[in-house]
Amino acid sequence: MITDLFDDRSPQQQSLERMGDGAFLLRGLAIPFESDLLRDLANVVAEAPFRHMITPGGFTMSVAMTNCGEAGWITDRTGYRYDRIDPDSGRPWPAMPASFQMVALHASAEAGYPDFVPDACLVNRYEPGARLSLHQDRNERDFANPIVSVSLGLPAIFQFGGPGRADPVKRYPLRHGDVAVWGGPSRLYFHGVPALKDGDHPVLGATRINLTFRGAL
Ligand code: MD3
Ligand code: FE
């Protein structure tokens, strides 16, 4: 545990909530990393700009995406997969910044997954109206690795279901600085984000950014 490094934060700002079956919500955990994350994200986006990818069914995603790390998640008419090369540039994805690695390692250790080392970070950008319909994340090689997600900017409702598409969903508001860790059985649970409501975040304006850290390869 390296919590003692962060003792200066008030207990109100942080908490650890169990969402169930290996999933944890660490409210406010990313706040101390905020300025480093946003600075490093700007550098990632300069090398690999956000883009609206096409699903295998031919729909353009409302969420804009980019990646950093050894591999990036992509979708096109041929399917969903991880690739070491950014198809828009023909070059490898930008390296994962140290601040990204630090927040992911801190959160996964706090949630009880001390051995997780992410090799990919999918960055999702939501503008008002953007949504992610209910889905499972199944393109990663080893489902024993958790997924860590960091929310920045406007708040969103996160829908967290179960192992079947028709299972009832619980709703959790995810706010600026919140971090969630999804391991164990919850790793394969259905989840989604309904249309982002308009708003004006002091730092990110009418935008929500979600960093999702994965063991892809
Ligand atoms: C639960 N992103 O990128 S983050 C995704 O807010 C994705 O952008 C949403 O779903 C977002 O695939 C939710 C949290 C998240 C990510 C992966 C999960 C939750 C998860 C995998 C399994 C269970
Ligand atoms: Fe997902």
Coordinates of N, CA, C and O in Angstrom, one line a residue, residues 126-129 153-155 196-202 204-208:
Y126 N -15.8 12.2 -24.6 CA -17.2 12.4 -24.8 C -17.5 13.9 -24.9 O -17.1 14.7 -24.1
E127 N -18.4 14.3 -25.9 CA -19.0 15.6 -25.9 C -20.5 15.4 -25.6 O -21.0 14.3 -25.7
P128 N -21.2 16.5 -25.3 CA -22.6 16.3 -25.0 C -23.3 15.4 -26.1 O -23.2 15.7 -27.3
G129 N -24.1 14.4 -25.6 CA -24.8 13.5 -26.5 C -24.0 12.3 -26.8 O -24.6 11.3 -27.3
G153 N -13.2 15.7 -16.2 CA -14.1 16.6 -16.9 C -15.5 16.4 -16.4 O -15.8 16.1 -15.3
L154 N -16.5 16.6 -17.4 CA -17.9 16.5 -17.0 C -18.3 15.1 -16.4 O -17.7 14.1 -16.8
P155 N -19.2 15.1 -15.5 CA -19.7 13.8 -15.0 C -20.5 13.0 -16.0 O -21.1 13.6 -16.9
L196 N -24.0 11.8 -22.7 CA -23.4 12.8 -21.8 C -24.3 14.0 -21.8 O -24.7 14.5 -22.9
K197 N -24.6 14.5 -20.6 CA -25.4 15.7 -20.5 C -24.5 16.9 -20.7 O -23.3 16.9 -20.3
D198 N -25.0 18.0 -21.2 CA -24.3 19.2 -21.5 C -23.8 19.8 -20.1 O -24.4 19.5 -19.1
G199 N -22.8 20.6 -20.1 CA -22.3 21.2 -18.9 C -21.0 22.0 -19.2 O -20.6 22.0 -20.4
D200 N -20.4 22.6 -18.2 CA -19.2 23.4 -18.4 C -18.3 23.1 -17.3 O -18.4 23.6 -16.2
H201 N -17.3 22.2 -17.5 CA -16.3 21.8 -16.5 C -15.3 22.9 -16.4 O -14.8 23.4 -17.5
P202 N -14.8 23.3 -15.2 CA -13.9 24.4 -15.1 C -12.6 24.2 -15.9 O -11.9 25.2 -16.4
L204 N -12.1 21.3 -18.3 CA -12.3 20.6 -19.6 C -13.5 21.1 -20.4 O -13.8 20.6 -21.5
G205 N -14.2 22.1 -19.9 CA -15.4 22.7 -20.7 C -16.4 21.6 -20.8 O -16.8 20.9 -19.9
A206 N -17.0 21.5 -22.1 CA -18.1 20.6 -22.3 C -17.6 19.2 -22.8 O -18.0 18.7 -23.8
T207 N -16.6 18.7 -22.0 CA -16.0 17.4 -22.4 C -15.8 16.5 -21.2 O -15.5 17.0 -20.1
R208 N -15.9 15.2 -21.5 CA -15.5 14.2 -20.5 C -14.4 13.4 -21.1 O -14.6 13.0 -22.3

